[in-house]
Every structure is written in C-alpha cells, then in structure tokens.
Amino acid sequence: MLHNTACLIQNCKILGKVYKVHLPNYDIFDEKRYFSSGKESPLFEIEGEKIGVNICEDIWFERGPIEEQVKKGANLIINISASPFYAGKREIRRTIISQKAARNRIPIIFVNMVGGQDDLIFDGSSYVFNKEGKLIAKGESFKEDFIVIDSFEGKEIPCVENTVKNVLDALVLGTRDYVKKNGFNKAVIGLSGGIDSALTTVIACEALGSNNVLALLLPGPYSTKGSLDDAVKLSNNLGIEYRVIDINKIYQAYIDTLNEHFKGLK
C-alpha cells in the first residue's frame, strides 16, 4: 500500500510519518490511481511544541486534518505542498490559509514546491500566517528560498501581486527547468519578426542565457522586409546568434510537388 507521506527526520533518523488524507483526483491530479488515503492526523512534539503536519490538498478542506490536529492540541500547523501555479492562484491560497489560521486560532506555515515539471510550474511562494490569520513572512516566488522567523508575533506584511511579471517569471522557470531536466542546454527558435516568436525568444534568453539561443530567420514569399528587419534588430538587442535561411525555393518545391495531388481542391 502506497501513501503520499511526510516524514519527520532528525539526525538521519525517521521519527514519524503522516499520510495525506485527501487525495485529489481531478484536473491534473490522479493521486487515487497510485496512493491510499491516510486515516489519522498525528502530532509531532518538538521541544515542547505540538506540531501538526499535513499535505497540500488537506488544507483546502473545510473540515480536514487541521481541525482534527487543533482538537488534539496542536500549537502549529505545517502544510507541505506541490501546488501548481496559474494566474490568480496565490491570492486563492492566501485567502484559504488565512481563514484557516484565524478560524482555528493557530499559526500556519505553508511550504510550497518550486520548479518546473513538464507542463506544470510550481512557484514556491511559501507563507507564514499567525493565529489571527495575518501574513507575517513570505518566501521568494519562482526561486528557492529559506525563511527564518523568531516568533509568530511579527507585523503583518503587504503582498502586492504583479500578474504580468508573475506569468513571465513562470514561463522562464518552466522553460529553464524543462531544458535542464531533459538534458540539453540550447534552443533553436524560428524568429519571424512577429510578437509571438519575439516573446518566445526573450523567454528563452532569460531562461538559458543569450549564448544558448540560436535564431533562424526564414524569409519566404509572404515575408516583408519589415519583419526581417525586426527579427534582426531583436537578435542584436538580445545578443543572440542568428542565421538567415531563405525558404523561397523550399516553398516552391513543396508547391510543385503537391500541386498535382491537390488539383481542384479549395
């Protein structure tokens, strides 16, 4: 029987385990395919503090492990998550966790994974809320971070989101990790001079470095001089290598080869 498990480890020894109770089985999640649900929500005692640990989805339920752990006398809740990013997701997380902390009168530490995994992006953005539900500490977004807090009596801190920057940072992180985790380090991009390929090239340069990006400029029968000039200018601005490959002959070869087979079709 497999469980999605959090472990308490000290001096290279596993002192305790807690199994995830609520297994999501919607959208990108298929945990019930692999894991069995935990039945209990134990506490760990560390230096006199009773700590309740739960995993990701467990914090989203109205009457979940947190409420059970509070009834058992928990002084602190730690939720470890692999919560994927989308625009607006962090506001939802903060609202839910803040309400949980205030309703149960208990500090909550939310620790989220960071990194890209195929089409998923995990943004980090870990949080610490006090028992009033106020945000008193937060981790970096889209990069690893380490938070140190002395107590849960700190002042509430602001949390202003820049949606456009968040999306750009997510795309850069996702691209960088996809390339790195698949064992290559360079990208070749068809750069047309239009906005789509221009943005793609900028993201690739941010993720991999300009020296690891090669742009192919492919003027054809429908290209304008302005498009080619824009592609050259962008390449120079980004400091990337570019090559111009005229595809007019290739295009005409396709037309000549396929014309007979598509004759009469519209």
Coordinates of C-alpha atoms in Angstrom, one line a residue:
M1 CA 0.0 0.0 0.0
L2 CA 1.4 3.4 -1.1
H3 CA 0.8 6.7 0.7
N4 CA 1.7 10.3 -0.1
T5 CA 3.8 10.7 3.0
A6 CA 5.5 13.5 5.0
C7 CA 8.3 12.4 7.3
L8 CA 9.9 14.0 10.4
I9 CA 13.6 13.4 10.2
Q10 CA 16.2 14.2 12.8
N11 CA 19.8 13.1 12.9
C12 CA 19.3 11.0 9.9
K13 CA 16.5 9.0 11.5
I14 CA 12.8 9.0 10.7
L15 CA 11.0 9.9 13.9
G16 CA 7.5 9.9 12.5
K17 CA 5.3 9.9 9.4
V18 CA 2.0 11.4 8.4
Y19 CA -0.1 10.2 5.4
K20 CA -2.1 12.5 3.2
V21 CA -5.8 12.2 3.9
H22 CA -7.5 14.0 0.9
L23 CA -6.3 12.7 -2.4
P24 CA -7.2 14.9 -5.4
N25 CA -8.5 13.2 -8.5
Y26 CA -9.4 16.0 -10.8
D27 CA -7.8 18.1 -13.5
I28 CA -4.1 17.4 -13.5
F29 CA -4.3 15.2 -10.3
D30 CA -4.7 11.4 -10.3
E31 CA -3.5 10.5 -6.8
K32 CA -6.1 7.9 -6.2
R33 CA -4.6 6.0 -9.0
Y34 CA -1.4 5.5 -7.0
F35 CA -2.0 6.2 -3.3
S36 CA -4.2 5.1 -0.4
S37 CA -5.7 7.8 1.8
G38 CA -4.4 8.3 5.4
K39 CA -6.8 7.7 8.2
E40 CA -5.2 9.7 11.0
S41 CA -3.7 13.2 11.5
P42 CA -1.0 12.7 14.2
L43 CA 1.0 15.4 16.0
F44 CA 4.8 15.6 16.4
E45 CA 6.3 17.0 19.6
I46 CA 9.4 19.1 19.1
E47 CA 11.0 20.9 22.1
G48 CA 7.6 21.0 23.8
E49 CA 5.7 22.3 20.8
K50 CA 3.0 20.1 19.4
I51 CA 3.1 20.4 15.6
G52 CA 0.5 19.1 13.1
V53 CA 1.8 18.3 9.6
N54 CA -0.5 17.8 6.6
I55 CA 0.0 17.7 2.9
C56 CA -1.3 20.0 0.1
E57 CA -4.9 19.2 -0.5
D58 CA -5.5 18.5 3.2
I59 CA -5.5 22.3 3.9
W60 CA -8.2 23.0 1.3
F61 CA -11.0 21.1 3.0
E62 CA -13.4 22.8 5.4
R63 CA -13.3 20.1 8.0
G64 CA -10.0 18.4 7.4
P65 CA -6.9 17.3 9.2
I66 CA -6.2 20.8 10.5
E67 CA -9.3 20.8 12.6
E68 CA -8.6 17.4 13.9
Q69 CA -5.0 18.4 14.8
V70 CA -6.1 21.5 16.6
K71 CA -8.5 19.4 18.7
K72 CA -5.6 17.2 19.7
G73 CA -3.8 20.3 21.0
A74 CA -1.5 21.4 18.1
N75 CA 0.4 24.6 18.6
L76 CA 1.5 25.0 15.0
I77 CA 0.4 23.6 11.6
I78 CA 2.8 23.0 8.8
N79 CA 1.4 22.2 5.4
I80 CA 3.8 21.0 2.7
S81 CA 2.5 21.4 -0.8
A82 CA 3.2 20.9 -4.5
S83 CA 0.6 23.4 -5.6
P84 CA 0.9 24.4 -9.3
F85 CA 0.8 28.0 -10.4
Y86 CA -1.7 29.7 -12.5
A87 CA -2.6 33.4 -12.6
G88 CA -4.5 34.3 -9.5
K89 CA -3.7 31.1 -7.7
R90 CA -1.6 32.7 -4.9
E91 CA -4.5 35.0 -3.9
I92 CA -6.7 32.0 -3.5
R93 CA -4.1 30.2 -1.4
R94 CA -3.5 33.2 0.9
T95 CA -7.3 33.6 1.4
I96 CA -7.9 30.0 2.3
I97 CA -4.8 29.7 4.6
S98 CA -5.5 33.0 6.3
Q99 CA -9.1 31.9 7.1
K100 CA -7.9 28.6 8.3
A101 CA -5.4 30.2 10.7
A102 CA -7.9 32.7 12.1
R103 CA -10.8 30.3 12.4
N104 CA -8.7 27.8 14.3
R105 CA -6.6 30.4 16.2
I106 CA -3.3 28.7 15.2
P107 CA -0.2 29.7 13.2
I108 CA 0.2 28.0 9.8
I109 CA 3.4 27.6 7.8
F110 CA 2.7 26.8 4.2
V111 CA 5.7 25.4 2.3
N112 CA 5.4 25.1 -1.4
M113 CA 7.5 23.3 -4.0
V114 CA 9.3 25.4 -6.6
G115 CA 10.3 24.4 -10.1
G116 CA 9.0 23.3 -13.5
Q117 CA 7.9 19.8 -14.3
D118 CA 6.9 19.3 -17.9
D119 CA 3.7 21.4 -18.3
L120 CA 3.4 22.2 -14.6
I121 CA 5.1 25.1 -12.8
F122 CA 5.4 25.3 -9.0
D123 CA 6.0 28.8 -7.9
G124 CA 7.3 28.4 -4.3
S125 CA 5.7 31.5 -2.6
S126 CA 5.7 29.9 0.8
Y127 CA 3.9 31.8 3.6
V128 CA 3.7 32.1 7.4
F129 CA 0.4 33.2 9.0
N130 CA -0.1 33.9 12.6
K131 CA -3.1 32.8 14.6
E132 CA -5.0 36.0 13.6
G133 CA -4.7 35.0 10.0
K134 CA -2.2 37.7 9.2
L135 CA 0.7 37.2 6.8
I136 CA 3.9 37.7 8.7
A137 CA 6.5 36.2 6.4
K138 CA 6.8 35.0 2.8
G139 CA 9.3 33.3 0.6
E140 CA 10.5 34.2 -2.9
S141 CA 8.5 33.3 -5.9
F142 CA 9.8 31.1 -8.7
K143 CA 13.1 30.5 -6.9
E144 CA 14.3 28.6 -3.9
D145 CA 14.3 30.5 -0.6
F146 CA 14.9 29.9 3.1
I147 CA 12.8 31.7 5.7
V148 CA 13.8 32.3 9.3
I149 CA 11.2 33.6 11.8
D150 CA 11.8 34.2 15.5
S151 CA 8.2 34.1 16.6
F152 CA 4.6 34.4 15.3
E153 CA 4.1 37.9 16.7
G154 CA 5.6 39.7 13.8
K155 CA 3.9 42.6 11.9
E156 CA 1.6 41.9 9.0
I157 CA 3.4 42.4 5.7
P158 CA 1.9 43.5 2.4
C159 CA 1.6 41.2 -0.5
V160 CA 1.2 43.0 -3.8
E161 CA 1.0 40.9 -6.9
N162 CA 2.2 41.8 -10.4
T163 CA 0.3 39.5 -12.6
V164 CA 2.2 40.2 -15.8
K165 CA 5.6 39.7 -14.1
N166 CA 4.3 36.5 -12.4
V167 CA 3.3 35.0 -15.7
L168 CA 6.7 35.9 -17.3
D169 CA 8.7 34.5 -14.3
A170 CA 6.6 31.3 -14.5
L171 CA 7.4 30.9 -18.2
V172 CA 11.1 31.5 -17.7
L173 CA 11.3 29.0 -14.8
G174 CA 9.3 26.4 -16.7
T175 CA 11.5 26.8 -19.8
R176 CA 14.7 26.6 -17.8
D177 CA 13.7 23.5 -15.8
Y178 CA 12.3 21.7 -18.9
V179 CA 15.6 22.2 -20.7
K180 CA 17.8 21.3 -17.8
K181 CA 15.8 18.3 -16.7
N182 CA 15.7 16.9 -20.2
G183 CA 19.5 17.0 -20.5
F184 CA 20.0 19.8 -23.1
N185 CA 21.0 23.4 -22.8
K186 CA 20.4 25.2 -26.0
A187 CA 17.4 26.3 -28.0
V188 CA 16.8 27.0 -31.7
I189 CA 13.9 29.3 -32.5
G190 CA 12.3 30.3 -35.7
L191 CA 12.2 34.1 -35.4
S192 CA 9.7 35.8 -37.8
G193 CA 9.7 39.3 -36.5
G194 CA 6.2 38.9 -35.1
I195 CA 5.3 39.3 -31.5
D196 CA 4.8 35.6 -30.7
S197 CA 8.2 34.4 -31.7
A198 CA 9.7 37.6 -30.3
L199 CA 8.3 36.9 -26.8
T200 CA 9.3 33.2 -27.1
T201 CA 12.9 34.3 -27.9
V202 CA 13.0 36.7 -24.9
I203 CA 11.8 34.0 -22.6
A204 CA 14.4 31.6 -23.9
C205 CA 17.2 34.1 -23.4
E206 CA 16.0 34.8 -19.8
A207 CA 15.9 31.1 -19.1
L208 CA 19.0 29.8 -20.8
G209 CA 21.2 32.9 -21.5
S210 CA 21.7 34.6 -24.8
N211 CA 24.7 32.4 -25.7
N212 CA 22.5 29.4 -25.7
V213 CA 19.8 30.6 -28.1
L214 CA 20.1 30.4 -31.9
A215 CA 17.5 32.3 -34.0
L216 CA 16.6 31.2 -37.6
L217 CA 15.2 33.9 -39.8
L218 CA 13.3 32.2 -42.6
P219 CA 12.1 34.8 -45.2
G220 CA 9.6 33.4 -47.7
P221 CA 7.1 34.5 -50.2
Y222 CA 4.8 36.1 -47.6
S223 CA 7.6 37.8 -45.5
T224 CA 8.0 41.5 -45.5
K225 CA 11.3 43.4 -45.3
G226 CA 10.0 45.0 -42.1
S227 CA 9.5 41.6 -40.4
L228 CA 13.1 40.5 -41.3
D229 CA 14.5 43.8 -40.1
D230 CA 12.6 43.5 -36.8
A231 CA 13.9 40.0 -36.3
V232 CA 17.5 41.1 -37.0
K233 CA 17.1 44.1 -34.6
L234 CA 15.7 41.9 -31.8
S235 CA 18.5 39.4 -32.3
N236 CA 21.1 42.2 -32.0
N237 CA 19.3 43.7 -28.9
L238 CA 19.3 40.3 -27.2
G239 CA 22.9 39.5 -28.2
I240 CA 22.0 36.1 -29.8
E241 CA 23.4 34.5 -32.9
Y242 CA 21.0 34.5 -35.9
R243 CA 21.1 32.9 -39.3
V244 CA 19.1 33.9 -42.4
I245 CA 17.8 31.0 -44.4
D246 CA 15.8 31.9 -47.5
I247 CA 12.9 29.4 -47.9
N248 CA 11.5 30.6 -51.2
K249 CA 13.0 27.7 -53.1
I250 CA 11.9 25.2 -50.5
Y251 CA 8.4 26.6 -50.6
Q252 CA 8.2 26.5 -54.4
A253 CA 9.4 22.8 -54.3
Y254 CA 6.5 21.9 -52.0
I255 CA 4.0 23.7 -54.3
D256 CA 5.4 22.0 -57.4
T257 CA 5.4 18.6 -55.7
L258 CA 1.9 18.8 -54.2
N259 CA 0.0 20.7 -56.9
E260 CA -0.9 17.7 -58.9
H261 CA -2.3 15.9 -55.8
F262 CA -4.4 18.8 -54.7
K263 CA -5.7 19.9 -58.1
G264 CA -9.3 21.0 -58.0
L265 CA -9.4 21.4 -54.2
K266 CA -10.2 24.6 -52.5

